[in-house]
């Protein structure tokens, strides 16, 4: 798992609710058997004027200048800000790989879809839930014309504004521990090998039809 | 012991280990695999020099990427071909059961699990696919996982999970004529919203749910994820047990007796506490049609397209305005006046035999309208296709002008050649009407199989109750 301790970056304000994983990475790119290479096709339908296909040279495609990702003041953004229910729909982890591939390390929204939220941690992308008021504030700031940057400190569970003001966010204890240390959660689970085997033995007695 | 919900019972039976903060190792009984979300998981396994923990828990099938036509010519798309070959190679390397594309048992992963009896009551079932919630119709705890979790389950037979909250959706009373499982679940999503079930396992209950066939219950659970809930469940009853009996993976003899007795306990206790309860009166549900780009943007056939001006929440109003532009619709338009270009009957939501019967009953003796460029029926599995052909449904569809295809996910997500072109409008029995879902610029309206067939014949949406 990719480690995450502290990150400072520019906000990309994507002012939409219910951004689904089909929009984050369209289906044609899911034919890939790799975990990498999805960055250039992140938000493909919104980002480019023409339809994309795997194997294309995406740097030669015509960009949709109206899409926020393509606007010059947000070049290099690494913190994505969105509205409620971000990442809904398909379970495709390719959505996380595309966001990370582009350079995002943090996504902030008032709420996330469960599967996307879970998938994010596996690739070192930190999803942060903030209340609507705070999200509105960050949209106001980041849409004001000049870039707006934040520092996210996972250890302290703190977001630092350019003004120096700080505010807290929640993160699950186990996930924080894995992210901070970049731990492989399969290795952690395999420490419980004896417990898994004991469970199986007991279960074979109770419900033999499952084996 | 305190009263427990159905979800509590299946959860409790699968906890291997629990941390103080509630993070648990949940044992997984059945792991379904398809070609799209597994290659990177197998790669990770190989790189870490690990092996699958329990190969007999895995059932693999190609479904997302495969063609639904001219299969004898093989896969022409080289990128798709490599992905399918990778699934084949991985299953062979690790000794996992896989149904090949030309095996009669091949089909959409969520159709074949129950069909084979590989999905059993009380099981935990996972798959790298969000519509795994389908299997909850059997009183199983089933949910979609990401590829890293696919790898985790392969390596450890467990999933790291925190317990979800319990929600009860009670659909009381009886539905009227022409109202199907799809209409029930779309009206539930209309009420809950697309994120209303986030963080919950939903139990669907009430007379209207009990009255549904197993196929109908699968349709309802399938779309739990469109209300944000990773898992949807229905309590076990005699119908569940009758459906499972005699299927290839189902227990037999003494084990059948033991299992079927135990399964009848898979119901919520009378005094079980739910964190949230939603009640819907089934008699008020009409045939549903989605008009927008989220499954929550759904209305009865008798309604008119909404206006952003009538919405007080600004984020929602923007969403409506954006959806109307994308869908090429005007506020105030009658839904039953919306003309369509294509019709898709299929997907893990609605491609079971009952769905095909429902659609065929409407199509019988009619022809698709002149403005319909393509109407296709894609059965959920080779066995569904065979059954439909034995019943003569294929002839009804073909005579009416539909194409009769080979099983797969097809135009639900348009990973193969079956897709919408920009601006094309489709009546679809699938589960997602997201922008671009069925092809970039394509416009999807989600409906029941009967409503899709009705729209194919009329060329626009119609109230099938009036046919």
XYZ file of C-alpha atoms in Angstrom:
678
model
C 0.000 0.000 0.000
C 1.209 3.505 -0.886
C 2.223 5.469 2.211
C 0.481 8.737 3.104
C 1.707 11.046 5.860
C 1.311 14.678 4.876
C 0.384 16.312 1.613
C 0.267 19.903 0.419
C -1.456 20.660 -2.851
C -3.756 22.753 -4.964
C -7.520 22.129 -4.912
C -9.428 21.185 -8.051
C -13.073 22.211 -7.444
C -15.350 19.752 -9.278
C -18.724 21.248 -8.482
C -20.918 18.188 -9.033
C -22.812 15.752 -6.846
C -23.013 11.983 -7.451
C -19.856 11.798 -9.561
C -19.900 8.134 -10.562
C -16.975 5.852 -11.308
C -18.105 5.527 -14.939
C -17.431 9.266 -15.244
C -14.105 8.957 -13.404
C -12.884 6.266 -15.783
C -15.067 5.125 -18.704
C -15.519 1.449 -19.464
C -13.360 1.156 -22.562
C -10.237 1.596 -20.428
C -11.173 -1.238 -18.079
C -9.947 -3.734 -20.631
C -6.419 -3.042 -19.414
C -4.832 -5.719 -17.251
C -2.565 -3.195 -15.485
C -2.929 -0.949 -12.453
C -1.169 1.956 -14.121
C -1.674 4.147 -17.158
C -5.160 5.456 -16.287
C -4.153 9.076 -15.474
C -4.456 10.446 -19.034
C -8.030 9.125 -19.312
C -9.302 10.301 -15.914
C -12.737 11.941 -16.479
C -12.286 11.091 -20.165
C -15.817 11.942 -21.404
C -15.733 15.357 -19.732
C -12.085 16.091 -20.350
C -11.809 15.591 -24.108
C -14.021 16.692 -26.968
C -13.768 13.391 -28.845
C -14.321 9.776 -27.836
C -11.198 8.052 -26.570
C -10.117 4.468 -27.040
C -7.397 2.437 -25.338
C -4.021 2.679 -27.007
C -4.549 6.231 -28.324
C -2.013 8.978 -27.805
C -4.217 11.001 -25.456
C -1.829 13.965 -25.472
C -2.920 14.633 -29.060
C -6.657 14.688 -28.331
C -8.614 17.953 -28.249
C -9.333 19.080 -24.703
C -12.696 20.387 -23.531
C -11.638 23.836 -22.329
C -14.818 24.225 -20.274
C -13.996 21.304 -18.017
C -12.430 22.483 -14.774
C -9.517 20.032 -14.982
C -8.342 21.736 -18.164
C -8.433 25.280 -16.820
C -4.960 26.800 -16.407
C -5.422 27.925 -12.797
C -5.889 24.321 -11.702
C -2.933 22.741 -13.479
C -1.050 20.538 -11.064
C -3.968 20.172 -8.623
C -3.631 17.177 -6.311
C -6.604 17.647 -3.968
C -9.987 16.995 -5.549
C -13.016 18.747 -4.066
C -16.482 17.465 -4.991
C -20.079 17.356 -3.811
C -21.943 14.541 -2.079
C -21.825 10.827 -2.915
C -18.529 10.969 -4.782
C -17.504 7.690 -6.440
C -20.941 6.092 -6.660
C -21.769 3.243 -8.993
C -19.396 0.607 -10.276
C -16.843 -0.989 -7.930
C -14.023 -0.466 -10.454
C -10.830 0.323 -8.552
C -9.573 1.709 -11.856
C -11.313 4.932 -10.731
C -8.856 5.243 -7.849
C -5.935 4.263 -10.074
C -6.974 6.984 -12.555
C -7.161 9.666 -9.836
C -3.800 8.611 -8.390
C -2.339 8.265 -11.876
C -3.285 11.859 -12.612
C -1.645 13.009 -9.387
C -4.451 13.286 -6.857
C -3.618 12.263 -3.285
C -6.706 13.574 -1.483
C -10.429 13.758 -2.326
C -12.679 15.940 -0.175
C -16.485 15.620 -0.309
C -19.477 15.750 2.054
C -19.973 12.011 1.465
C -18.563 9.110 -0.535
C -19.956 5.874 -1.923
C -18.825 2.935 0.229
C -16.893 0.864 -2.310
C -14.975 3.835 -3.714
C -14.157 5.046 -0.201
C -12.788 1.636 0.676
C -10.825 1.277 -2.561
C -9.142 4.680 -2.132
C -7.090 3.656 0.878
C -5.614 0.700 -1.015
C -3.718 3.001 -3.354
C -2.779 5.758 -0.931
C -5.595 8.120 -1.926
C -7.052 9.739 1.182
C -10.819 10.416 1.056
C -11.874 13.067 3.574
C -15.473 13.706 4.595
C -16.180 17.317 5.555
C -19.512 18.890 6.363
C -21.409 20.843 3.710
C -20.515 24.179 5.242
C -16.791 23.489 5.060
C -17.120 22.086 1.541
C -19.009 25.242 0.490
C -16.242 27.353 2.018
C -13.557 25.449 0.113
C -15.538 25.759 -3.150
C -15.830 29.536 -2.616
C -12.115 29.868 -1.988
C -10.947 27.602 -4.768
C -13.317 29.105 -7.343
C -12.274 32.665 -6.493
C -9.889 32.823 -9.446
C -6.566 32.110 -7.834
C -5.333 28.736 -6.811
C -6.151 27.652 -3.281
C -3.881 25.142 -1.548
C -4.229 23.043 1.572
C -1.974 20.923 3.705
C -3.405 17.627 4.871
C -1.682 16.047 7.847
C -2.850 12.494 8.411
C -0.970 11.909 11.664
C -2.646 14.926 13.286
C -5.878 14.441 11.275
C -5.684 18.083 10.440
C -6.235 20.314 7.418
C -4.207 23.519 7.353
C -5.563 26.468 5.338
C -3.287 29.053 3.687
C -4.317 31.427 6.515
C -2.765 29.033 9.003
C -6.162 28.091 10.435
C -6.580 24.416 11.032
C -9.491 22.081 11.318
C -9.857 18.406 12.075
C -11.127 15.462 10.077
C -12.035 11.899 11.014
C -10.323 8.808 9.803
C -10.766 5.206 10.768
C -8.033 4.027 13.141
C -7.042 0.892 11.204
C -6.978 2.661 7.855
C -4.923 5.528 9.257
C -2.413 3.080 10.661
C -2.094 1.261 7.312
C -1.788 4.494 5.329
C 0.755 6.128 7.624
C 2.955 3.073 7.462
C 2.209 2.065 3.876
C 1.310 -1.421 5.117
C 0.246 -4.376 3.021
C -3.063 -5.366 4.578
C -2.844 -8.916 3.206
C 0.320 -9.428 5.268
C -1.516 -8.036 8.311
C -4.448 -10.385 7.781
C -2.144 -13.361 7.311
C -0.928 -12.792 10.865
C -4.343 -14.203 11.781
C -3.810 -17.406 9.796
C -4.406 -19.583 12.863
C -7.675 -17.819 13.627
C -8.856 -18.238 10.025
C -8.019 -21.936 10.103
C -9.724 -22.407 13.459
C -12.805 -20.643 12.132
C -12.865 -22.970 9.120
C -12.615 -26.070 11.309
C -15.495 -24.930 13.484
C -17.573 -23.915 10.495
C -17.069 -27.298 8.833
C -18.847 -28.803 11.833
C -21.696 -26.269 11.869
C -22.245 -25.854 8.142
C -20.464 -28.652 6.255
C -22.294 -27.819 3.020
C -20.171 -24.700 2.685
C -16.994 -26.738 2.184
C -29.444 -13.795 22.844
C -30.761 -10.377 21.888
C -32.998 -10.065 18.845
C -31.013 -9.868 15.660
C -31.651 -8.833 12.084
C -30.968 -11.117 9.158
C -27.823 -9.101 8.434
C -26.689 -9.402 12.078
C -27.054 -13.190 11.903
C -25.060 -13.678 8.712
C -22.439 -11.165 9.868
C -22.038 -12.821 13.297
C -21.605 -16.236 11.704
C -18.650 -15.008 9.634
C -16.536 -12.914 11.992
C -13.101 -14.524 12.328
C -11.469 -11.757 14.340
C -12.455 -8.322 15.608
C -10.291 -5.337 16.618
C -11.322 -2.960 19.383
C -12.478 -0.333 16.902
C -14.837 -2.842 15.257
C -12.618 -3.566 12.256
C -13.297 -7.225 11.544
C -12.035 -10.084 9.468
C -15.082 -11.479 7.747
C -14.825 -14.996 6.298
C -15.918 -15.304 2.654
C -17.692 -18.450 1.490
C -18.046 -17.711 -2.206
C -15.804 -15.636 -4.423
C -17.119 -14.918 -7.915
C -14.622 -13.661 -10.453
C -14.835 -12.107 -13.916
C -12.270 -10.852 -16.387
C -12.340 -7.094 -15.740
C -11.563 -6.641 -12.057
C -9.356 -9.684 -11.469
C -6.162 -9.469 -13.598
C -4.433 -6.969 -11.307
C -5.435 -9.020 -8.252
C -3.838 -12.167 -9.667
C -0.786 -10.147 -10.652
C -0.466 -8.893 -7.074
C -0.800 -12.418 -5.772
C 1.982 -13.662 -8.047
C 4.271 -10.717 -7.256
C 3.950 -11.418 -3.525
C 4.415 -15.151 -4.126
C 1.011 -15.956 -2.628
C -1.606 -18.534 -3.576
C -5.393 -18.603 -3.315
C -6.435 -19.674 0.168
C -9.368 -21.825 -0.913
C -9.665 -22.586 -4.601
C -13.022 -24.384 -4.220
C -14.667 -21.133 -3.089
C -13.987 -19.506 -6.455
C -16.155 -19.563 -9.548
C -14.948 -17.570 -12.542
C -16.710 -16.581 -15.748
C -16.086 -14.075 -18.544
C -19.064 -11.759 -19.009
C -18.257 -8.027 -19.279
C -16.111 -8.043 -22.354
C -17.320 -10.833 -24.564
C -19.243 -10.429 -27.820
C -22.941 -11.316 -27.923
C -22.809 -12.121 -31.621
C -20.618 -14.219 -33.956
C -18.824 -16.019 -31.156
C -17.533 -18.615 -33.566
C -15.245 -15.924 -34.942
C -13.581 -15.510 -31.543
C -12.715 -12.167 -29.953
C -11.691 -9.580 -32.500
C -10.802 -6.762 -30.089
C -7.141 -7.460 -29.185
C -7.294 -5.593 -25.853
C -10.404 -7.503 -24.757
C -8.859 -10.727 -26.021
C -5.800 -10.289 -23.827
C -7.995 -9.672 -20.784
C -10.033 -12.819 -21.450
C -6.886 -14.873 -22.029
C -5.497 -13.507 -18.773
C -8.536 -14.792 -16.873
C -8.104 -18.148 -18.538
C -4.394 -18.291 -17.735
C -4.904 -17.268 -14.091
C -7.675 -19.797 -13.518
C -5.579 -22.561 -15.044
C -2.465 -21.571 -13.089
C -4.285 -21.653 -9.759
C -6.731 -24.476 -10.470
C -9.902 -22.362 -10.290
C -13.217 -23.381 -11.832
C -14.092 -21.258 -14.852
C -16.931 -21.512 -17.340
C -15.638 -20.744 -20.821
C -17.391 -18.414 -23.240
C -18.912 -21.277 -25.218
C -19.955 -23.331 -22.187
C -23.755 -23.423 -21.856
C -23.308 -22.464 -18.185
C -21.534 -19.205 -19.129
C -23.380 -15.994 -18.459
C -23.415 -12.866 -16.343
C -21.683 -13.652 -13.070
C -24.716 -12.600 -10.994
C -27.041 -14.758 -13.063
C -24.943 -17.910 -12.981
C -24.116 -17.849 -9.238
C -27.739 -18.473 -8.204
C -28.457 -20.560 -11.296
C -25.716 -23.026 -10.367
C -26.588 -23.026 -6.679
C -23.149 -21.510 -6.076
C -24.997 -18.818 -4.142
C -26.570 -20.340 -1.049
C -28.576 -18.843 1.809
C -26.512 -17.529 4.694
C -23.314 -17.360 2.671
C -20.985 -14.433 2.381
C -20.519 -13.783 -1.325
C -18.147 -11.277 -2.887
C -17.207 -10.319 -6.406
C -15.279 -7.442 -7.926
C -18.536 -6.002 -9.148
C -20.955 -3.678 -7.396
C -24.027 -5.664 -8.448
C -22.982 -8.562 -6.230
C -25.781 -7.302 -3.984
C -28.011 -9.435 -6.264
C -27.143 -12.579 -4.281
C -28.647 -11.087 -1.125
C -32.012 -12.270 -2.476
C -31.074 -15.646 -0.952
C -30.505 -14.312 2.552
C -26.804 -14.192 1.732
C -24.546 -11.283 2.657
C -23.204 -10.292 -0.709
C -21.320 -7.272 -1.842
C -19.134 -5.749 -4.448
C -15.455 -5.210 -3.731
C -12.536 -3.499 -5.435
C -9.629 -5.288 -7.073
C -7.331 -4.930 -4.029
C -10.031 -6.673 -2.020
C -10.328 -9.377 -4.678
C -6.633 -10.006 -4.086
C -7.155 -9.906 -0.321
C -9.956 -12.476 -0.461
C -7.970 -14.705 -2.807
C -4.999 -14.626 -0.431
C -6.751 -14.836 2.930
C -10.392 -15.942 2.348
C -11.310 -12.899 4.439
C -12.320 -9.323 3.932
C -11.451 -6.471 6.285
C -14.772 -4.886 7.160
C -16.603 -2.802 9.676
C -20.163 -3.721 10.325
C -22.725 -1.699 8.426
C -25.932 -0.317 9.873
C -29.280 -2.058 9.401
C -32.045 -0.607 7.266
C -35.464 -2.148 6.744
C -37.354 -1.312 3.570
C -40.860 -2.583 4.020
C -42.920 -2.737 0.845
C -46.369 -3.352 2.231
C -49.426 -4.606 0.404
C -49.741 -5.782 -3.168
C -48.559 -4.251 -6.397
C -51.009 -3.593 -9.178
C -51.105 -5.161 -12.629
C -48.062 -4.450 -14.808
C -45.910 -3.431 -11.840
C -42.763 -5.536 -11.571
C -39.791 -6.014 -9.252
C -37.928 -3.395 -11.292
C -40.657 -0.831 -10.652
C -40.576 -1.665 -6.947
C -36.839 -1.121 -6.677
C -36.845 2.026 -8.807
C -39.536 3.496 -6.578
C -37.453 2.549 -3.511
C -34.470 4.383 -5.040
C -36.703 7.377 -5.782
C -37.601 7.486 -2.098
C -34.135 6.799 -0.619
C -32.072 8.694 -3.181
C -28.891 7.371 -4.715
C -26.960 7.743 -1.457
C -29.787 7.018 0.993
C -28.534 3.517 1.683
C -24.842 4.403 2.031
C -23.391 2.682 5.080
C -26.355 0.323 5.410
C -27.219 -3.252 4.610
C -30.827 -3.077 3.441
C -33.310 -5.822 4.189
C -36.217 -5.753 1.750
C -39.356 -7.057 3.393
C -43.134 -6.783 3.335
C -45.822 -8.584 1.410
C -44.840 -7.192 -2.003
C -41.303 -8.569 -1.569
C -42.502 -11.921 -0.236
C -44.865 -12.172 -3.217
C -41.979 -11.796 -5.664
C -40.361 -14.818 -7.272
C -36.651 -15.415 -6.561
C -35.932 -13.756 -9.904
C -37.852 -10.668 -8.800
C -36.086 -10.582 -5.439
C -32.758 -10.726 -7.270
C -33.807 -7.720 -9.363
C -34.603 -5.768 -6.193
C -31.374 -6.701 -4.370
C -29.350 -6.090 -7.532
C -30.197 -2.401 -7.414
C -29.604 -1.897 -3.664
C -26.258 -0.432 -4.706
C -28.064 2.216 -6.778
C -29.518 3.431 -3.490
C -25.953 3.434 -2.099
C -26.236 0.204 -0.080
C -23.472 -2.285 -0.713
C -25.738 -5.128 0.367
C -29.435 -5.827 -0.064
C -31.027 -8.889 1.506
C -34.306 -10.774 1.593
C -35.199 -13.264 4.331
C -35.221 -16.942 3.468
C -38.591 -18.652 2.960
C -39.844 -21.807 1.271
C -39.536 -20.097 -2.110
C -35.808 -19.592 -1.538
C -35.283 -23.202 -0.580
C -37.336 -24.519 -3.480
C -35.266 -22.436 -5.902
C -31.946 -23.747 -4.557
C -32.907 -27.425 -4.394
C -31.291 -29.666 -6.980
C -28.947 -27.063 -8.430
C -25.438 -28.319 -9.287
C -23.610 -26.659 -6.354
C -26.432 -27.100 -3.829
C -25.993 -29.612 -0.996
C -27.610 -33.045 -1.324
C -28.887 -35.861 0.899
C -28.266 -35.426 4.650
C -26.489 -32.135 4.084
C -29.524 -30.839 2.222
C -31.748 -31.672 5.189
C -29.337 -30.020 7.583
C -28.814 -26.950 5.410
C -32.432 -26.337 4.480
C -33.466 -26.540 8.134
C -30.744 -24.080 9.148
C -31.624 -21.690 6.320
C -35.169 -21.202 7.561
C -33.646 -19.428 10.577
C -32.307 -16.745 8.236
C -34.913 -14.124 8.976
C -34.872 -11.065 11.199
C -36.149 -11.762 14.695
C -39.531 -10.266 15.509
C -38.088 -7.586 17.781
C -34.913 -6.922 15.855
C -33.865 -3.289 15.830
C -33.144 -1.471 12.600
C -31.211 1.800 12.506
C -33.598 3.065 9.837
C -36.949 1.926 8.497
C -38.661 2.973 5.295
C -42.207 1.982 4.448
C -43.636 1.953 0.949
C -47.219 1.188 -0.024
C -46.967 -1.224 -2.958
C -50.400 -0.283 -4.255
C -49.164 3.240 -5.058
C -46.277 2.037 -7.285
C -46.713 2.631 -11.017
C -44.453 1.444 -13.840
C -41.294 3.565 -13.551
C -39.068 5.322 -16.087
C -35.831 7.151 -15.312
C -35.597 10.521 -17.020
C -32.139 11.686 -15.859
C -28.567 10.571 -15.326
C -28.829 9.000 -11.881
C -31.119 6.107 -10.904
C -32.799 8.399 -8.358
C -34.026 10.550 -11.249
C -37.021 8.339 -11.799
C -40.757 8.934 -12.143
C -43.951 7.011 -12.847
C -44.920 6.635 -16.509
C -47.829 9.027 -15.946
C -45.523 11.876 -14.852
C -43.906 14.791 -16.655
C -40.203 15.637 -16.829
C -39.340 17.850 -13.823
C -38.005 21.386 -13.864
C -34.929 22.622 -11.984
C -36.996 25.710 -11.108
C -39.157 23.612 -8.800
C -36.144 22.407 -6.778
C -35.101 24.490 -3.776
C -31.754 22.752 -3.135
C -29.226 24.452 -5.468
C -26.937 21.435 -5.879
C -29.974 19.309 -6.825
C -31.344 21.986 -9.165
C -27.991 22.134 -10.975
C -28.061 18.351 -11.225
C -31.535 18.419 -12.792
C -30.571 21.141 -15.274
C -27.427 19.274 -16.253
C -29.317 15.991 -16.629
C -31.994 17.572 -18.833
C -29.325 18.995 -21.134
C -27.505 15.675 -21.336
C -30.721 13.740 -21.898
C -32.062 16.209 -24.460
C -35.328 16.605 -22.568
C -37.478 19.623 -21.712
C -39.103 20.221 -18.355
C -42.833 19.549 -18.596
C -42.578 16.941 -21.367
C -44.817 13.918 -20.778
C -42.706 10.830 -20.117
C -44.934 8.688 -22.323
C -44.199 11.009 -25.258
C -40.443 10.415 -25.160
C -39.402 8.687 -28.389
C -36.610 6.161 -28.310
C -34.048 4.826 -30.796
C -32.847 1.587 -29.248
C -34.042 -1.038 -26.788
C -31.873 -3.227 -24.574
C -33.389 -6.131 -22.665
C -30.702 -7.781 -20.574
C -28.152 -7.185 -17.746
C -27.741 -8.712 -14.290
C -30.853 -6.766 -13.273
C -33.281 -8.162 -15.831
C -32.085 -11.048 -18.001
C -33.532 -14.029 -16.176
C -36.194 -16.276 -17.648
C -39.024 -14.447 -15.913
C -37.828 -11.137 -17.383
C -37.759 -12.585 -20.869
C -41.235 -14.064 -20.425
C -42.520 -10.689 -19.254
C -41.073 -8.890 -22.267
C -42.169 -11.588 -24.711
C -45.750 -11.403 -23.445
C -45.842 -7.742 -24.500
C -43.982 -8.253 -27.788
C -45.976 -11.266 -28.950
C -47.771 -10.675 -32.235
C -46.379 -7.152 -32.670
C -43.544 -5.525 -34.585
C -41.071 -3.022 -33.257
C -41.844 0.543 -34.353
C -40.193 2.015 -37.459
C -38.150 4.500 -35.473
C -36.430 1.732 -33.473
C -32.959 1.248 -34.956
C -32.064 -1.711 -32.777
C -33.915 -3.774 -30.224
C -31.870 -6.517 -28.626
C -32.513 -9.254 -26.112
C -29.433 -10.563 -24.321
C -30.218 -13.530 -22.042
C -28.354 -13.670 -18.746
C -26.793 -17.075 -19.325
C -26.572 -19.916 -21.803
C -29.060 -21.827 -19.673
C -31.533 -18.932 -19.621
C -31.162 -18.728 -23.401
C -31.781 -22.456 -23.769
C -34.847 -22.322 -21.519
C -36.245 -19.335 -23.428
C -35.737 -21.145 -26.726
C -37.520 -24.222 -25.370
C -40.450 -21.957 -24.534
C -40.357 -20.338 -27.972
C -39.572 -16.872 -26.606
C -36.729 -16.397 -29.080
C -39.200 -16.757 -31.970
C -41.565 -14.221 -30.439
C -38.743 -11.710 -30.149
C -37.283 -12.407 -33.583
C -40.716 -12.211 -35.242
C -41.262 -8.859 -33.545
C -37.964 -7.561 -34.929
C -35.696 -7.983 -31.892
C -32.183 -9.405 -32.159
C -31.642 -12.548 -30.083
C -28.089 -12.536 -28.730
C -25.585 -14.630 -26.786
C -25.328 -14.062 -22.999
C -23.172 -11.381 -21.379
C -23.211 -7.923 -19.810
C -23.501 -6.368 -23.265
C -24.973 -2.875 -23.508
C -25.487 -2.465 -19.768
C -21.979 -1.054 -19.662
C -21.007 -1.246 -23.327
C -17.555 -2.725 -22.898
C -18.063 -4.866 -25.972
C -19.381 -3.724 -29.358
C -22.967 -3.309 -28.078
C -23.311 0.387 -27.369
C -25.204 3.610 -27.986
C -23.874 6.332 -30.249
C -23.938 9.937 -29.061
C -27.483 11.289 -28.822
C -29.171 7.893 -29.148
C -31.955 7.250 -26.693
C -32.434 3.801 -25.208
C -35.110 2.034 -23.183
C -32.933 -0.261 -21.109
C -33.653 -2.906 -18.489
C -30.191 -2.385 -16.979
C -29.304 -0.616 -13.740
C -27.396 2.600 -14.482
C -28.388 5.652 -16.470
C -25.131 7.521 -15.800
C -23.771 9.827 -18.493
C -21.974 7.726 -21.077
C -22.729 4.440 -19.360
C -24.072 2.764 -22.511
C -21.754 4.688 -24.844
C -20.443 8.239 -24.823
C -23.303 10.695 -25.293
C -25.868 7.867 -25.134
C -29.139 8.533 -23.296
C -30.420 5.748 -21.067
C -33.881 5.340 -19.591
C -34.146 2.502 -17.083
C -37.363 0.491 -17.190
C -38.734 -2.995 -16.556
C -38.560 -5.667 -19.291
C -42.285 -5.269 -20.003
C -41.935 -1.482 -20.277
C -38.901 -1.894 -22.581
C -40.848 -4.255 -24.843
C -43.817 -1.885 -24.819
C -41.567 1.015 -25.791
C -40.036 -1.040 -28.613
C -43.461 -1.720 -30.087
C -44.797 1.826 -29.669
C -41.527 3.626 -30.464
C -41.951 5.681 -27.300
C -42.649 4.960 -23.643
C -46.118 3.619 -22.948
C -48.036 2.621 -19.877
C -48.109 -1.159 -20.308
C -51.134 -1.316 -18.032
C -53.130 0.243 -20.866
C -52.049 -2.248 -23.550
